[in-house]
Coordinates of C-alpha atoms in Angstrom, one line a residue:
M25 CA 145.0 84.9 121.1
T26 CA 142.7 83.3 123.7
L27 CA 138.9 83.4 124.0
D28 CA 137.8 85.3 126.5
K29 CA 136.0 82.9 129.4
A30 CA 134.1 85.1 130.8
K31 CA 136.4 85.2 134.1
P32 CA 134.8 87.1 136.8
R33 CA 130.9 85.1 136.3
T34 CA 132.2 82.0 135.6
P35 CA 131.4 79.5 138.1
R36 CA 135.1 77.9 140.3
R37 CA 135.2 73.8 138.9
S38 CA 135.2 72.8 141.5
E39 CA 131.6 74.1 142.8
P40 CA 129.5 75.1 140.2
E41 CA 126.5 77.0 140.9
T42 CA 123.4 75.5 140.5
G43 CA 119.8 75.1 141.8
A44 CA 118.7 77.9 144.3
N45 CA 122.9 79.7 144.3
A46 CA 122.3 80.1 140.2
M47 CA 118.8 81.1 140.0
A48 CA 120.4 83.9 142.6
A49 CA 123.4 84.6 140.9
A50 CA 123.6 88.3 139.2
P51 CA 122.3 88.2 135.5
V52 CA 125.4 88.2 133.1
E53 CA 126.1 91.8 131.6
V54 CA 125.6 91.4 128.0
P55 CA 127.1 91.0 125.2
R56 CA 129.4 88.2 126.2
F57 CA 132.4 88.9 124.9
A58 CA 133.3 86.4 122.3
G59 CA 136.0 88.5 120.7
L60 CA 139.9 87.6 120.5
H61 CA 142.4 88.8 123.2
I62 CA 145.1 90.9 121.9
P63 CA 148.4 89.7 123.1
P64 CA 150.6 91.9 125.2
I65 CA 152.9 93.0 122.9
D66 CA 150.1 94.3 120.5
R67 CA 148.6 96.3 123.8
L68 CA 151.6 97.0 124.5
L69 CA 152.2 99.1 120.9
I70 CA 148.8 100.5 121.0
R71 CA 148.9 102.2 124.6
V72 CA 152.3 103.8 124.2
I73 CA 152.8 104.2 119.8
P74 CA 150.2 107.0 120.0
P75 CA 151.1 109.5 122.8
V76 CA 154.8 108.9 121.6
L77 CA 153.7 110.0 117.6
I78 CA 151.1 112.8 118.9
I79 CA 154.1 114.1 121.1
G80 CA 156.0 114.6 118.2
V81 CA 153.6 115.8 115.4
I82 CA 152.6 118.4 118.5
I83 CA 156.5 119.0 118.9
W84 CA 157.5 119.2 115.1
V85 CA 154.4 122.4 114.3
L86 CA 155.6 123.7 118.3
T87 CA 159.2 124.4 116.6
N88 CA 159.0 124.5 112.9
P89 CA 155.2 126.2 112.2
V90 CA 156.1 127.7 109.4
D91 CA 157.8 124.2 107.4
A92 CA 154.9 122.4 109.4
A93 CA 152.2 124.5 107.4
A94 CA 153.6 124.5 104.4
A95 CA 154.3 120.3 104.8
I96 CA 150.8 119.9 105.5
S97 CA 149.1 122.3 102.8
E98 CA 151.3 120.3 100.5
M99 CA 149.9 117.4 101.6
R100 CA 146.4 118.7 101.7
T101 CA 146.7 119.8 97.7
F102 CA 147.8 116.2 96.7
V103 CA 144.6 114.7 98.6
T104 CA 142.4 117.2 97.1
G105 CA 144.4 117.1 93.0
R106 CA 144.3 113.3 93.1
F107 CA 141.6 112.1 94.9
T108 CA 138.0 114.4 94.6
W109 CA 136.8 111.9 93.0
L110 CA 137.4 109.2 96.1
F111 CA 135.7 111.0 98.3
I112 CA 133.3 111.9 96.4
L113 CA 132.3 108.5 95.1
Y114 CA 133.0 107.4 98.8
S115 CA 129.8 109.6 100.2
V116 CA 127.7 108.4 97.5
F117 CA 128.6 105.2 98.5
T118 CA 127.6 105.2 102.3
V119 CA 124.5 107.0 100.9
V120 CA 123.5 104.2 99.1
V121 CA 124.7 101.4 101.6
C122 CA 121.8 103.1 104.3
I123 CA 119.6 103.0 101.5
W124 CA 119.9 99.4 101.2
L125 CA 120.3 98.2 105.0
A126 CA 117.2 100.6 105.3
T127 CA 114.9 99.1 103.1
S128 CA 116.9 95.4 102.4
K129 CA 115.5 91.7 104.6
V130 CA 119.1 92.6 107.1
G131 CA 117.0 96.5 108.4
K132 CA 115.1 93.1 110.9
I133 CA 118.1 92.5 112.4
R134 CA 118.0 94.0 115.9
L135 CA 121.5 95.2 117.3
G136 CA 122.2 93.1 120.8
G137 CA 120.3 89.9 119.6
P138 CA 116.1 89.4 119.3
N139 CA 115.6 90.1 122.9
A140 CA 117.5 93.2 123.3
K141 CA 115.6 96.5 124.5
P142 CA 116.5 99.7 123.4
Q143 CA 118.2 101.3 126.7
H144 CA 117.8 105.3 126.0
S145 CA 114.4 107.1 124.7
K146 CA 114.3 108.2 121.9
F147 CA 114.4 111.9 122.4
A148 CA 116.7 111.2 124.6
W149 CA 119.0 109.1 121.8
Y150 CA 118.4 111.7 119.2
S151 CA 120.1 114.0 121.7
M152 CA 123.2 112.1 122.4
L153 CA 123.8 111.3 118.8
F154 CA 122.6 115.0 116.8
A155 CA 125.5 116.2 120.0
C156 CA 128.5 113.9 119.3
G157 CA 128.0 113.7 116.0
Q158 CA 127.7 117.6 114.8
G159 CA 126.6 119.6 117.1
I160 CA 129.3 122.1 118.2
G161 CA 130.6 122.1 114.3
L162 CA 126.8 123.2 113.1
I163 CA 126.9 126.1 116.3
F164 CA 129.8 127.1 114.4
W165 CA 129.4 126.9 110.2
S166 CA 125.8 127.5 110.8
V167 CA 126.1 131.1 110.0
A168 CA 129.4 131.3 108.7
E169 CA 128.8 129.0 105.7
P170 CA 126.2 130.1 104.2
I171 CA 127.4 133.9 104.8
M172 CA 130.9 132.7 102.7
L173 CA 129.7 130.8 100.4
R174 CA 126.6 133.5 99.1
D175 CA 128.8 135.7 96.2
E176 CA 130.3 131.2 95.0
N177 CA 128.9 128.8 94.7
P178 CA 128.8 125.7 91.6
V179 CA 126.1 123.6 90.8
I180 CA 122.8 125.9 91.3
P181 CA 122.0 129.0 89.1
A182 CA 121.9 132.2 90.9
G183 CA 119.0 133.7 91.2
P184 CA 117.5 137.7 91.4
S185 CA 119.2 137.9 95.4
G186 CA 122.6 136.4 93.8
G187 CA 124.1 133.0 95.3
A188 CA 122.1 132.5 98.7
E189 CA 119.8 130.6 97.6
G190 CA 122.6 127.8 96.8
A191 CA 124.5 129.0 100.0
I192 CA 121.7 127.7 102.5
V193 CA 120.8 124.6 99.8
W194 CA 125.5 123.6 99.8
T195 CA 124.9 124.2 103.9
Y196 CA 122.3 121.5 104.0
F197 CA 124.2 118.9 102.2
H198 CA 127.6 119.5 103.9
W199 CA 126.4 118.8 107.0
G200 CA 122.6 116.9 106.8
L201 CA 121.7 113.8 104.9
T202 CA 125.2 112.5 103.5
A203 CA 127.5 113.4 106.5
W204 CA 125.2 111.6 108.4
A205 CA 124.9 108.9 105.5
M206 CA 129.3 108.7 106.6
Y207 CA 128.6 108.6 110.3
C208 CA 125.8 106.0 110.6
V209 CA 127.4 103.0 108.1
V210 CA 130.6 103.3 110.7
A211 CA 128.7 102.9 113.2
V212 CA 126.2 100.3 112.0
C213 CA 129.5 98.1 111.6
L214 CA 130.8 99.3 115.2
A215 CA 127.4 98.4 116.5
Y216 CA 126.8 95.0 114.9
S217 CA 129.8 93.7 115.3
H218 CA 130.0 94.5 119.3
H219 CA 126.0 93.7 120.1
N220 CA 125.8 91.1 117.8
L221 CA 128.7 88.8 117.7
G222 CA 130.3 89.8 121.1
K223 CA 133.5 91.4 119.6
T224 CA 134.8 95.0 121.9
L225 CA 133.9 98.0 120.1
T226 CA 136.8 98.8 118.3
F227 CA 137.7 99.0 114.2
R228 CA 139.8 96.5 114.4
E229 CA 137.6 93.6 115.8
A230 CA 135.1 95.2 113.0
T231 CA 137.6 94.9 109.9
V232 CA 140.1 92.3 110.5
D233 CA 138.2 88.5 109.9
I234 CA 138.1 89.7 105.8
L235 CA 141.6 90.0 105.6
P236 CA 143.9 86.9 105.1
R237 CA 144.6 85.2 109.2
W238 CA 148.3 85.8 108.5
S239 CA 147.5 89.6 108.1
R240 CA 145.3 90.0 110.8
R241 CA 146.9 90.8 113.9
G242 CA 149.2 93.3 112.2
A243 CA 146.4 95.1 110.3
G244 CA 144.3 94.7 114.0
V245 CA 147.6 97.0 115.3
V246 CA 147.7 99.5 112.6
V247 CA 143.4 100.2 112.2
E248 CA 143.8 100.9 116.4
L249 CA 146.4 103.4 116.0
L250 CA 144.6 105.2 113.4
A251 CA 141.8 105.2 115.1
I252 CA 143.5 106.3 118.5
I253 CA 145.6 108.8 116.5
A254 CA 142.3 110.4 115.3
T255 CA 140.4 110.5 118.2
V256 CA 142.8 112.4 120.3
L257 CA 144.2 114.8 117.5
G258 CA 140.6 115.3 116.3
L259 CA 139.3 116.2 120.5
A260 CA 142.1 118.2 121.1
T261 CA 141.8 120.6 117.8
S262 CA 138.3 120.5 118.4
F263 CA 138.9 121.8 122.2
G264 CA 140.5 124.3 120.6
F265 CA 138.6 125.7 118.4
A266 CA 135.1 125.2 121.0
A267 CA 137.1 127.3 123.6
M268 CA 137.9 130.6 121.1
Q269 CA 134.1 130.5 119.8
F270 CA 133.1 129.9 123.5
S271 CA 135.6 133.0 124.0
S272 CA 134.4 135.0 121.0
G273 CA 129.9 134.1 122.6
I274 CA 131.6 135.8 126.2
T275 CA 132.8 138.7 124.5
S276 CA 129.8 139.5 122.2
F277 CA 127.8 140.3 125.6
T278 CA 130.4 140.9 128.0
G279 CA 132.8 143.1 125.8
I280 CA 135.4 141.0 127.7
A281 CA 138.6 140.1 125.1
A282 CA 138.9 136.9 124.3
S283 CA 143.5 136.0 125.8
P284 CA 145.1 133.1 126.4
V285 CA 144.3 133.4 129.7
M286 CA 140.8 133.4 129.0
W287 CA 141.2 130.4 126.8
F288 CA 143.1 128.4 129.8
M289 CA 140.0 129.0 132.2
V290 CA 137.4 127.2 129.6
I291 CA 139.1 124.5 128.9
L292 CA 139.3 124.0 132.7
I293 CA 135.9 124.3 132.6
F294 CA 135.0 122.6 130.1
A295 CA 137.6 119.1 130.9
G296 CA 135.7 119.5 134.8
I297 CA 132.3 119.1 133.0
T298 CA 133.4 116.0 131.1
S299 CA 134.6 114.9 133.9
V300 CA 132.0 114.7 136.3
S301 CA 129.9 113.2 133.1
A302 CA 133.1 110.5 132.4
I303 CA 132.4 109.9 136.4
V304 CA 128.7 109.5 136.7
G305 CA 129.1 107.7 133.6
I306 CA 126.9 107.6 130.3
N307 CA 122.9 106.8 131.0
K308 CA 123.0 110.1 133.6
G309 CA 125.7 112.1 132.6
M310 CA 126.0 112.8 128.9
A311 CA 121.7 111.6 128.7
R312 CA 121.2 115.0 130.8
I313 CA 123.1 117.1 129.7
S314 CA 122.4 116.7 125.7
S315 CA 119.3 116.5 126.7
V316 CA 119.3 120.0 127.2
N317 CA 121.5 121.0 124.8
S318 CA 117.9 119.6 122.6
I319 CA 116.0 122.1 125.0
L320 CA 118.3 125.8 124.3
S321 CA 118.3 125.1 120.3
I322 CA 115.2 124.4 120.3
V323 CA 114.6 127.7 122.2
L324 CA 117.5 129.7 120.1
V325 CA 115.7 128.3 117.1
V326 CA 112.6 128.9 117.1
A327 CA 113.6 132.7 119.0
V328 CA 115.2 133.3 115.7
L329 CA 112.1 132.7 113.6
I330 CA 109.2 134.3 115.8
F331 CA 111.6 137.6 116.5
G332 CA 113.5 137.3 113.6
P333 CA 112.6 138.1 109.9
T334 CA 109.5 135.5 110.3
L335 CA 108.3 135.8 106.8
F336 CA 111.6 135.4 105.1
I337 CA 112.6 132.4 107.4
I338 CA 109.7 130.9 106.1
S339 CA 109.4 131.2 102.7
N340 CA 113.1 131.1 102.5
M341 CA 113.2 128.0 103.5
S342 CA 110.2 126.5 101.5
Q343 CA 112.4 127.1 98.6
T344 CA 115.5 125.5 100.0
F345 CA 113.8 122.4 100.6
G346 CA 112.6 122.5 97.0
S347 CA 116.2 123.0 95.8
F348 CA 118.0 120.8 97.7
M349 CA 116.0 118.0 97.0
A350 CA 116.2 119.0 93.5
N351 CA 119.9 119.2 93.4
F352 CA 120.7 116.3 95.7
V353 CA 122.0 114.5 92.8
D354 CA 124.3 116.6 90.9
M355 CA 126.3 118.0 93.7
S356 CA 126.6 114.5 95.3
M357 CA 128.4 113.5 92.0
W358 CA 129.9 117.3 91.8
T359 CA 134.0 117.1 91.5
D360 CA 134.8 119.7 89.3
S361 CA 136.4 117.5 86.7
G362 CA 137.6 120.6 84.7
L363 CA 140.5 120.9 87.8
A364 CA 141.8 117.1 86.4
T365 CA 143.1 118.4 83.1
T366 CA 145.7 120.4 84.8
T367 CA 147.6 120.2 87.5
L368 CA 146.9 122.0 91.2
A369 CA 149.2 124.4 92.5
S370 CA 147.0 124.6 95.5
W371 CA 144.4 122.9 97.4
Q372 CA 143.1 127.0 97.6
D373 CA 142.9 127.5 94.1
S374 CA 139.2 123.9 94.5
W375 CA 136.4 125.0 95.4
N376 CA 135.5 121.1 96.5
G377 CA 139.0 122.0 98.5
W378 CA 137.6 124.7 100.3
W379 CA 134.3 122.6 101.2
T380 CA 133.2 119.9 100.1
V381 CA 136.9 117.6 100.8
F382 CA 138.2 119.6 103.8
I383 CA 134.8 118.8 105.3
W384 CA 134.0 114.6 104.2
C385 CA 137.4 114.6 105.4
W386 CA 136.6 115.9 108.5
V387 CA 134.1 114.0 109.4
I388 CA 135.9 110.8 108.0
A389 CA 138.6 112.0 110.5
F390 CA 135.7 111.7 113.1
S391 CA 134.4 108.8 112.4
P392 CA 136.1 106.6 115.3
F393 CA 134.6 107.9 118.0
V394 CA 131.5 109.7 117.2
A395 CA 130.0 106.4 115.4
G396 CA 132.0 104.6 118.4
F397 CA 129.9 106.6 120.6
I398 CA 126.5 106.2 118.5
A399 CA 127.1 102.3 118.7
R400 CA 127.7 102.3 122.1
I401 CA 123.9 103.8 122.6
S402 CA 121.8 102.0 120.3
R403 CA 121.6 98.4 121.1
G404 CA 117.7 97.4 120.9
R405 CA 117.8 99.3 118.2
T406 CA 116.9 97.8 114.2
I407 CA 119.1 98.5 112.0
R408 CA 116.3 100.0 109.9
E409 CA 115.4 101.7 113.1
F410 CA 118.9 102.8 113.7
V411 CA 120.0 104.1 109.9
L412 CA 116.4 105.8 110.3
G413 CA 117.4 107.5 113.3
V414 CA 121.2 108.6 112.6
T415 CA 120.3 110.0 109.0
V416 CA 116.9 111.3 108.3
I417 CA 116.0 112.8 111.9
P418 CA 119.3 114.3 112.1
T419 CA 119.4 115.9 108.4
L420 CA 116.0 117.2 109.1
I421 CA 116.9 119.1 112.6
V422 CA 120.1 120.3 110.7
M423 CA 118.1 121.6 107.6
V424 CA 115.4 123.0 109.8
W425 CA 118.6 125.0 111.9
V426 CA 120.4 126.5 108.8
A427 CA 116.9 127.4 107.4
V428 CA 115.9 130.1 110.8
I429 CA 119.3 130.6 111.2
G430 CA 121.6 130.5 108.1
S431 CA 118.0 132.7 106.5
A432 CA 118.9 135.4 109.5
A433 CA 121.8 135.2 108.8
I434 CA 121.2 136.4 105.2
F435 CA 118.7 139.0 105.8
Y436 CA 121.0 141.0 108.6
D437 CA 123.6 141.0 106.8
D438 CA 121.6 142.1 103.9
K439 CA 120.1 145.1 106.2
S440 CA 123.5 146.2 107.7
D441 CA 125.7 146.0 104.6
R442 CA 127.2 143.2 105.0
G443 CA 127.6 143.5 108.8
I444 CA 127.6 139.9 109.4
S445 CA 130.3 139.2 106.1
A446 CA 132.3 142.0 107.9
A447 CA 132.0 140.0 111.5
V448 CA 133.0 136.4 109.5
A449 CA 135.8 137.9 108.2
A450 CA 137.4 138.9 110.7
D451 CA 136.5 135.8 112.9
T452 CA 134.1 133.0 111.5
S453 CA 133.4 131.9 115.1
A454 CA 131.7 135.1 116.0
G455 CA 129.3 135.0 112.9
L456 CA 126.5 133.7 115.3
F457 CA 126.4 135.9 117.7
A458 CA 127.5 138.8 114.8
M459 CA 123.8 137.9 113.8
L460 CA 121.9 137.4 116.9
D461 CA 122.9 140.2 118.0
A462 CA 121.0 142.2 115.5
V463 CA 117.8 139.6 116.5
P464 CA 115.2 142.2 118.0
V465 CA 113.9 142.1 121.9
V466 CA 115.7 139.2 122.5
G467 CA 119.1 139.2 120.9
T468 CA 121.4 139.9 124.4
I469 CA 119.2 136.3 125.4
L470 CA 119.8 134.4 122.8
L471 CA 123.6 135.5 123.0
V472 CA 123.5 134.0 125.9
V473 CA 122.0 130.7 125.5
A474 CA 124.3 130.6 121.8
T475 CA 126.8 131.0 124.8
I476 CA 126.3 128.2 126.9
L477 CA 125.3 126.2 123.7
V478 CA 128.6 126.4 122.5
A479 CA 130.2 124.8 126.0
T480 CA 127.7 121.7 126.0
Y481 CA 127.5 121.1 122.5
Y482 CA 131.5 120.5 123.2
V483 CA 131.2 119.3 126.5
T484 CA 129.4 116.0 125.2
S485 CA 131.3 115.5 121.6
L486 CA 134.2 115.5 124.2
D487 CA 132.1 112.9 126.9
S488 CA 131.7 110.3 123.5
G489 CA 135.0 111.2 122.3
I490 CA 136.7 109.8 125.1
Y491 CA 133.5 107.2 126.0
A492 CA 135.0 105.5 122.4
L493 CA 138.9 106.4 123.3
S494 CA 138.5 105.0 126.4
E495 CA 136.8 102.0 123.7
F496 CA 140.3 101.6 122.1
V497 CA 142.2 101.5 124.5
S498 CA 141.4 99.8 127.0
A499 CA 139.5 96.1 125.1
P500 CA 138.4 93.7 126.1
H501 CA 139.1 95.3 129.3
K502 CA 136.0 97.5 130.6
S503 CA 138.0 101.2 131.4
G504 CA 137.2 103.0 135.0
P505 CA 135.9 106.4 135.8
V506 CA 139.4 107.9 136.5
F507 CA 140.8 106.5 133.6
R508 CA 138.2 108.0 131.7
V509 CA 139.1 111.5 133.5
V510 CA 143.1 110.8 133.0
L511 CA 142.0 110.7 129.2
V512 CA 140.3 114.4 129.3
L513 CA 143.0 115.8 131.6
S514 CA 145.0 113.8 128.8
V515 CA 143.3 115.8 126.0
G516 CA 143.0 118.8 128.1
T517 CA 146.3 119.1 127.8
V518 CA 147.5 118.6 124.9
T519 CA 145.0 121.3 123.7
T520 CA 146.7 123.8 125.8
V521 CA 149.7 123.3 124.7
L522 CA 148.5 124.2 120.7
L523 CA 146.7 127.1 121.9
T524 CA 149.6 128.9 124.1
L525 CA 152.3 127.9 123.2
G526 CA 151.4 128.4 119.1
G527 CA 148.0 130.3 119.3
T528 CA 145.1 129.9 116.3
A529 CA 148.0 129.3 113.5
V530 CA 149.4 125.6 115.7
V531 CA 145.5 124.7 115.9
D532 CA 144.1 125.0 112.5
T533 CA 148.0 123.3 111.2
V534 CA 146.9 120.2 113.2
Q535 CA 143.5 120.0 112.6
T536 CA 144.3 120.2 109.5
G537 CA 146.5 117.7 109.7
T538 CA 144.5 115.2 110.9
I539 CA 141.9 115.8 108.1
I540 CA 144.3 115.0 105.4
G541 CA 144.5 111.6 108.4
A542 CA 141.3 110.2 106.1
F543 CA 143.1 109.5 103.6
P544 CA 143.9 106.6 104.8
F545 CA 141.7 105.8 107.2
S546 CA 139.1 105.9 104.7
F547 CA 140.3 102.8 102.9
V548 CA 140.0 101.3 106.3
I549 CA 136.8 102.3 107.0
L550 CA 136.1 100.9 103.2
L551 CA 137.2 98.0 104.1
M552 CA 135.0 97.4 107.2
I553 CA 131.7 98.7 105.3
V554 CA 133.1 95.7 103.0
N555 CA 133.7 93.2 105.8
L556 CA 129.7 94.2 107.0
I557 CA 127.4 93.3 103.6
R558 CA 129.8 89.9 104.0
R559 CA 128.7 89.4 107.6
L560 CA 124.8 90.4 107.0
L561 CA 124.4 88.9 103.5
K562 CA 126.4 85.6 105.4
R563 CA 123.9 84.9 108.2
D564 CA 123.2 81.4 108.8
K565 CA 120.5 79.7 111.3
A566 CA 124.0 79.2 113.5
I567 CA 125.0 83.4 113.6
K568 CA 121.1 83.7 114.8
R569 CA 122.1 81.2 117.4
L570 CA 125.6 83.2 118.2
E571 CA 123.5 86.2 118.5
R572 CA 120.9 85.0 121.5
D573 CA 124.1 83.1 122.7
I574 CA 125.7 86.4 123.5
N575 CA 122.8 88.0 124.3
N576 CA 121.9 85.5 126.8
P577 CA 122.3 87.2 130.9
D578 CA 122.0 83.5 132.4
P579 CA 124.5 83.2 134.8
T580 CA 124.7 79.8 134.4
L581 CA 125.6 79.7 131.7
I582 CA 129.4 80.4 130.2
V583 CA 130.9 80.8 126.3
V584 CA 133.2 78.3 125.6
P585 CA 135.5 77.9 121.7
D586 CA 133.3 76.1 119.6
P587 CA 135.5 72.8 117.9
R588 CA 133.0 72.4 115.4
K589 CA 134.4 75.8 113.8
E590 CA 136.9 77.4 114.2
G591 CA 137.0 81.0 116.0
A592 CA 133.0 80.1 116.9
V593 CA 131.6 80.4 120.6
R594 CA 128.8 78.4 122.0
L595 CA 127.0 78.5 125.6
V596 CA 126.3 76.1 127.4
S597 CA 125.9 75.6 131.2
A598 CA 128.8 75.0 134.1
E599 CA 128.2 71.8 134.5
V600 CA 128.2 70.5 130.5
D601 CA 131.0 72.2 130.3
L602 CA 133.0 70.4 133.5
E603 CA 131.5 67.1 132.4
D604 CA 133.1 68.0 128.8
R605 CA 136.9 69.3 130.3
A606 CA 137.1 66.0 132.3
A607 CA 136.1 64.2 129.8
R608 CA 139.0 65.3 127.7
E609 CA 141.0 65.0 130.2

């Protein structure tokens, strides 16, 4: 493995740039690469193995759907029955780490060095990180989860209206602070490794230097393979469910029945919009679509609040916010310990198997592309600003969204003799549209707005996933727009095959399999978090100087290995480097 010498920007040895020529040279793109090149054979494995394994999984599920579903269900039962405690403690650990990052002196560290400036406004930044992290999931579950949990949920005592309060509070919990802390801590690991240490934006380089030297190469390949496979399958299955929900939205206000042909057309449209965004770049494409998301989301929530059951929503918001704060610790630590005394016959016998463990596995499985994208767009923020921006602000957005949309769903469900519950039971993705259709005056308009939101939120999720995936596959080289479009088309193809040949059952099976993959990946993330803590605690004057050097845009300076410390680099002028080389020769 050799250190990158910024070859496109390094002066020729015989003609170092000096004087006016050096002054006129374009600034070097930062952060400068100071990581390790991947050996050709390792790069080949990273590029070849994931598509082979993914094709194998798809063939297995399509040709043996019953056996595949049974096998994956057994694995889910094993993980739920034996390791619920692990996922609960993992989630609590990430919250504690985020609190430490935000409140300790390490919170002052700026991603990208002391002189780095944020690349995006706060509104654009919040819009992009929320859209890629949770937008489509919240659209799907903000009605479905409160409705499905209103008759049965643990920890929170049932009130006069039954379990409706607990249903809203558990939805806050599953989509709020803890979920965002799980994304945040992974994103900080990647962001500090990339922006401050000059590593590639990959799990490999954020993790392996804590391992014994002899194991780093093999471990790096395994880590990267897990990240790539999780990203592709996660994007493909989400793509399938987004296509189905978008089709449900179209059906809600046009009456046109959803069909495989409609799904295929939706996939083509989504892929086309994402391809355009990938071509124009993250700063233009993703930022603009995310801003549209935020504006439409505000319109939707405000309209439901004004034209819906306003008094009930405001009252329920106040009550459930208080209940969430009062019960947060109990919900965070609840493992349903009674089940540990028996052998779990099926994950369906466990409430956590349906909900908390399922959702935490979902978050872990989606961490590669969500955290990778958040890390990419957060240069120039301090770690404290980063943590607060990625946890507190999205949590408040989630709670307001669920308080308005979920409370309205509960209200209209009661008024319609459980009509919303019936719609959710028939088709989970139709719950939001059934609720909006009950809103007087503006219901039809809101159906259109919500359908557009499904599209724009998923396009931003796919866009962020493609950017992260291109980093994993092509690092340390930059991926071009053509390569990103190829990745979009590849994910779209996988989605089309799953939907058209297997239908919703196959998509659900593959999605569950992807989430089961979160179990081994959680150990990778834990190792990466420990490595981040080690890096921050060992941050001395030499590391601070390295952070400044890595982010120095002066074109007359180049990165060279530091002979005083193995694996370290230093920044010197091209002329000094040539003199050093000549002296050694």
